[in-house]
Amino acid sequence: GELLDLVANQSGLKEKEYFGLAVVDDAGHYTWLQLDRKVLEHDLPRKPHLLTVHFLVKFFIESISHLADNQTVELFYLQARSLIWRGLLEVECDVVFQLAALGLQAAHGDYQEDATTRTLLKKNTLLPTYVLKEQPSNAYCEDQVI
């Protein structure tokens, strides 16, 4: 855990027990580093000349209401959004639309008007490609978010 402690301390994270460090193996899968071993003691991918260690949520919880710190909640949200966006975490389209609406509200405040919201949706690219492909049109998706 020294590296995880360093990352948590540097970012001011208080609830580090939900997080871990991982590297991407040669097959493109995440491999968690064991915290009781030094990074170079792991069987690391051979390809990259530069090793990238990812700081990720390792243990998801049933409800974010169990989290005490806003920064932890934000990191959970950012990782979930990334997983959904990349298609690694599939959720129903209604949930994606609701999350997009909440993301817009968090970033830009309460709803103003349809035209403004449609512009913000296009700028922020909150809807994953797989959702856009499954729906009749982009306008339909925008309507669902609004």
mmCIF file of C-alpha atoms in Angstrom:
data_model
loop_
_atom_site.group_PDB
_atom_site.id
_atom_site.type_symbol
_atom_site.label_atom_id
_atom_site.label_comp_id
_atom_site.label_asym_id
_atom_site.label_seq_id
_atom_site.Cartn_x
_atom_site.Cartn_y
_atom_site.Cartn_z
ATOM 1 C CA GLY A 1 0.000 0.000 0.000
ATOM 2 C CA GLU A 2 2.673 2.692 -0.039
ATOM 3 C CA LEU A 3 1.877 3.760 -3.610
ATOM 4 C CA LEU A 4 -1.879 3.724 -2.960
ATOM 5 C CA ASP A 5 -1.294 5.747 0.235
ATOM 6 C CA LEU A 6 0.779 8.240 -1.724
ATOM 7 C CA VAL A 7 -1.910 8.642 -4.402
ATOM 8 C CA ALA A 8 -4.675 8.966 -1.789
ATOM 9 C CA ASN A 9 -2.716 11.502 0.251
ATOM 10 C CA GLN A 10 -1.758 13.534 -2.821
ATOM 11 C CA SER A 11 -5.396 13.784 -3.900
ATOM 12 C CA GLY A 12 -6.747 14.298 -0.375
ATOM 13 C CA LEU A 13 -8.820 11.115 -0.549
ATOM 14 C CA LYS A 14 -10.059 9.985 2.862
ATOM 15 C CA GLU A 15 -11.842 6.728 1.934
ATOM 16 C CA LYS A 16 -9.084 4.889 0.110
ATOM 17 C CA GLU A 17 -10.292 1.399 1.082
ATOM 18 C CA TYR A 18 -12.588 1.278 -1.981
ATOM 19 C CA PHE A 19 -9.762 1.886 -4.439
ATOM 20 C CA GLY A 20 -6.874 -0.002 -5.909
ATOM 21 C CA LEU A 21 -4.093 0.231 -8.449
ATOM 22 C CA ALA A 22 -4.130 -1.746 -11.678
ATOM 23 C CA VAL A 23 -2.140 -2.181 -14.874
ATOM 24 C CA VAL A 24 -3.442 -3.264 -18.263
ATOM 25 C CA ASP A 25 -2.065 -6.654 -19.284
ATOM 26 C CA ASP A 26 -1.057 -7.737 -22.799
ATOM 27 C CA ALA A 27 -4.643 -8.905 -23.492
ATOM 28 C CA GLY A 28 -6.075 -5.481 -22.558
ATOM 29 C CA HIS A 29 -7.496 -6.559 -19.190
ATOM 30 C CA TYR A 30 -6.936 -4.794 -15.897
ATOM 31 C CA THR A 31 -4.764 -6.652 -13.397
ATOM 32 C CA TRP A 32 -4.930 -5.431 -9.806
ATOM 33 C CA LEU A 33 -1.650 -4.836 -8.036
ATOM 34 C CA GLN A 34 -1.293 -6.560 -4.680
ATOM 35 C CA LEU A 35 -0.809 -3.828 -2.093
ATOM 36 C CA ASP A 36 1.566 -5.903 0.014
ATOM 37 C CA ARG A 37 4.063 -6.144 -2.884
ATOM 38 C CA LYS A 38 6.130 -3.519 -4.663
ATOM 39 C CA VAL A 39 5.005 -2.647 -8.206
ATOM 40 C CA LEU A 40 8.080 -4.170 -9.855
ATOM 41 C CA GLU A 41 7.548 -7.462 -7.989
ATOM 42 C CA HIS A 42 4.399 -8.102 -10.078
ATOM 43 C CA ASP A 43 4.275 -9.952 -13.395
ATOM 44 C CA LEU A 44 3.901 -6.812 -15.504
ATOM 45 C CA PRO A 45 3.026 -6.496 -19.207
ATOM 46 C CA ARG A 46 6.060 -6.729 -21.492
ATOM 47 C CA LYS A 47 4.940 -4.433 -24.330
ATOM 48 C CA PRO A 48 4.970 -0.878 -23.036
ATOM 49 C CA HIS A 49 8.228 0.877 -22.400
ATOM 50 C CA LEU A 50 6.290 3.146 -20.075
ATOM 51 C CA LEU A 51 4.173 1.489 -17.411
ATOM 52 C CA THR A 52 0.852 3.175 -16.655
ATOM 53 C CA VAL A 53 -0.691 2.414 -13.283
ATOM 54 C CA HIS A 54 -4.415 3.138 -13.047
ATOM 55 C CA PHE A 55 -6.107 4.372 -9.867
ATOM 56 C CA LEU A 56 -9.581 2.794 -9.934
ATOM 57 C CA VAL A 57 -12.543 1.834 -7.807
ATOM 58 C CA LYS A 58 -11.842 -1.758 -6.799
ATOM 59 C CA PHE A 59 -14.788 -2.359 -4.501
ATOM 60 C CA PHE A 60 -18.188 -1.033 -5.565
ATOM 61 C CA ILE A 61 -20.883 -0.687 -2.937
ATOM 62 C CA GLU A 62 -24.633 -1.078 -3.098
ATOM 63 C CA SER A 63 -25.377 2.595 -2.451
ATOM 64 C CA ILE A 64 -23.251 5.723 -2.464
ATOM 65 C CA SER A 65 -25.147 6.805 0.656
ATOM 66 C CA HIS A 66 -22.628 4.629 2.543
ATOM 67 C CA LEU A 67 -19.810 6.943 1.456
ATOM 68 C CA ALA A 68 -18.866 9.733 3.831
ATOM 69 C CA ASP A 69 -16.752 11.941 1.565
ATOM 70 C CA ASN A 70 -17.914 13.898 -1.500
ATOM 71 C CA GLN A 71 -14.627 13.248 -3.280
ATOM 72 C CA THR A 72 -15.177 9.485 -2.981
ATOM 73 C CA VAL A 73 -18.681 9.875 -4.435
ATOM 74 C CA GLU A 74 -17.270 11.895 -7.330
ATOM 75 C CA LEU A 75 -14.603 9.279 -8.081
ATOM 76 C CA PHE A 76 -17.243 6.510 -8.044
ATOM 77 C CA TYR A 77 -19.374 8.580 -10.445
ATOM 78 C CA LEU A 78 -16.470 9.298 -12.802
ATOM 79 C CA GLN A 79 -15.473 5.655 -13.027
ATOM 80 C CA ALA A 80 -19.060 4.456 -13.537
ATOM 81 C CA ARG A 81 -19.527 7.082 -16.262
ATOM 82 C CA SER A 82 -16.316 5.958 -17.945
ATOM 83 C CA LEU A 83 -17.335 2.284 -17.828
ATOM 84 C CA ILE A 84 -20.760 3.059 -19.288
ATOM 85 C CA TRP A 85 -19.284 5.352 -21.953
ATOM 86 C CA ARG A 86 -16.805 2.681 -23.088
ATOM 87 C CA GLY A 87 -19.508 0.002 -23.117
ATOM 88 C CA LEU A 88 -17.827 -2.013 -20.352
ATOM 89 C CA LEU A 89 -20.801 -1.587 -18.045
ATOM 90 C CA GLU A 90 -24.076 -2.056 -19.868
ATOM 91 C CA VAL A 91 -27.135 -0.395 -18.460
ATOM 92 C CA GLU A 92 -30.602 0.144 -19.883
ATOM 93 C CA CYS A 93 -30.996 3.134 -22.180
ATOM 94 C CA ASP A 94 -33.445 4.820 -19.772
ATOM 95 C CA VAL A 95 -30.717 4.774 -17.118
ATOM 96 C CA VAL A 96 -28.188 6.249 -19.562
ATOM 97 C CA PHE A 97 -30.639 9.045 -20.411
ATOM 98 C CA GLN A 98 -31.263 9.745 -16.724
ATOM 99 C CA LEU A 99 -27.536 9.772 -15.962
ATOM 100 C CA ALA A 100 -26.934 12.149 -18.878
ATOM 101 C CA ALA A 101 -29.622 14.495 -17.536
ATOM 102 C CA LEU A 102 -28.106 14.398 -14.056
ATOM 103 C CA GLY A 103 -24.628 14.970 -15.501
ATOM 104 C CA LEU A 104 -25.875 18.029 -17.390
ATOM 105 C CA GLN A 105 -27.571 19.368 -14.268
ATOM 106 C CA ALA A 106 -24.438 18.832 -12.167
ATOM 107 C CA ALA A 107 -22.209 20.540 -14.731
ATOM 108 C CA HIS A 108 -24.516 23.329 -15.954
ATOM 109 C CA GLY A 109 -27.262 23.824 -13.391
ATOM 110 C CA ASP A 110 -31.007 23.443 -13.713
ATOM 111 C CA TYR A 111 -32.807 23.069 -17.040
ATOM 112 C CA GLN A 112 -33.094 26.276 -19.071
ATOM 113 C CA GLU A 113 -34.650 25.449 -22.450
ATOM 114 C CA ASP A 114 -34.612 22.681 -25.067
ATOM 115 C CA ALA A 115 -32.235 24.407 -27.505
ATOM 116 C CA THR A 116 -29.638 25.137 -24.831
ATOM 117 C CA THR A 117 -29.898 21.601 -23.454
ATOM 118 C CA ARG A 118 -29.479 20.050 -26.935
ATOM 119 C CA THR A 119 -26.360 22.163 -27.523
ATOM 120 C CA LEU A 120 -24.917 21.143 -24.160
ATOM 121 C CA LEU A 121 -25.668 17.476 -24.892
ATOM 122 C CA LYS A 122 -23.755 17.689 -28.177
ATOM 123 C CA LYS A 123 -20.805 19.515 -26.576
ATOM 124 C CA ASN A 124 -20.519 17.187 -23.585
ATOM 125 C CA THR A 125 -20.995 13.888 -25.461
ATOM 126 C CA LEU A 126 -22.730 12.243 -22.519
ATOM 127 C CA LEU A 127 -24.397 9.490 -24.533
ATOM 128 C CA PRO A 128 -22.331 6.417 -25.447
ATOM 129 C CA THR A 129 -22.147 5.365 -29.094
ATOM 130 C CA TYR A 130 -23.892 2.040 -28.439
ATOM 131 C CA VAL A 131 -26.956 3.885 -27.076
ATOM 132 C CA LEU A 132 -27.067 6.267 -30.041
ATOM 133 C CA LYS A 133 -26.911 3.300 -32.455
ATOM 134 C CA GLU A 134 -29.782 1.473 -30.705
ATOM 135 C CA GLN A 135 -32.162 4.442 -30.896
ATOM 136 C CA PRO A 136 -34.097 5.797 -33.903
ATOM 137 C CA SER A 137 -32.185 9.117 -33.984
ATOM 138 C CA ASN A 138 -29.972 11.481 -32.031
ATOM 139 C CA ALA A 139 -32.953 13.826 -31.655
ATOM 140 C CA TYR A 140 -34.924 10.989 -30.014
ATOM 141 C CA CYS A 141 -32.058 10.491 -27.529
ATOM 142 C CA GLU A 142 -31.939 14.212 -26.789
ATOM 143 C CA ASP A 143 -35.716 14.187 -26.178
ATOM 144 C CA GLN A 144 -35.290 11.336 -23.686
ATOM 145 C CA VAL A 145 -32.646 13.279 -21.766
ATOM 146 C CA ILE A 146 -34.699 16.480 -21.735
#
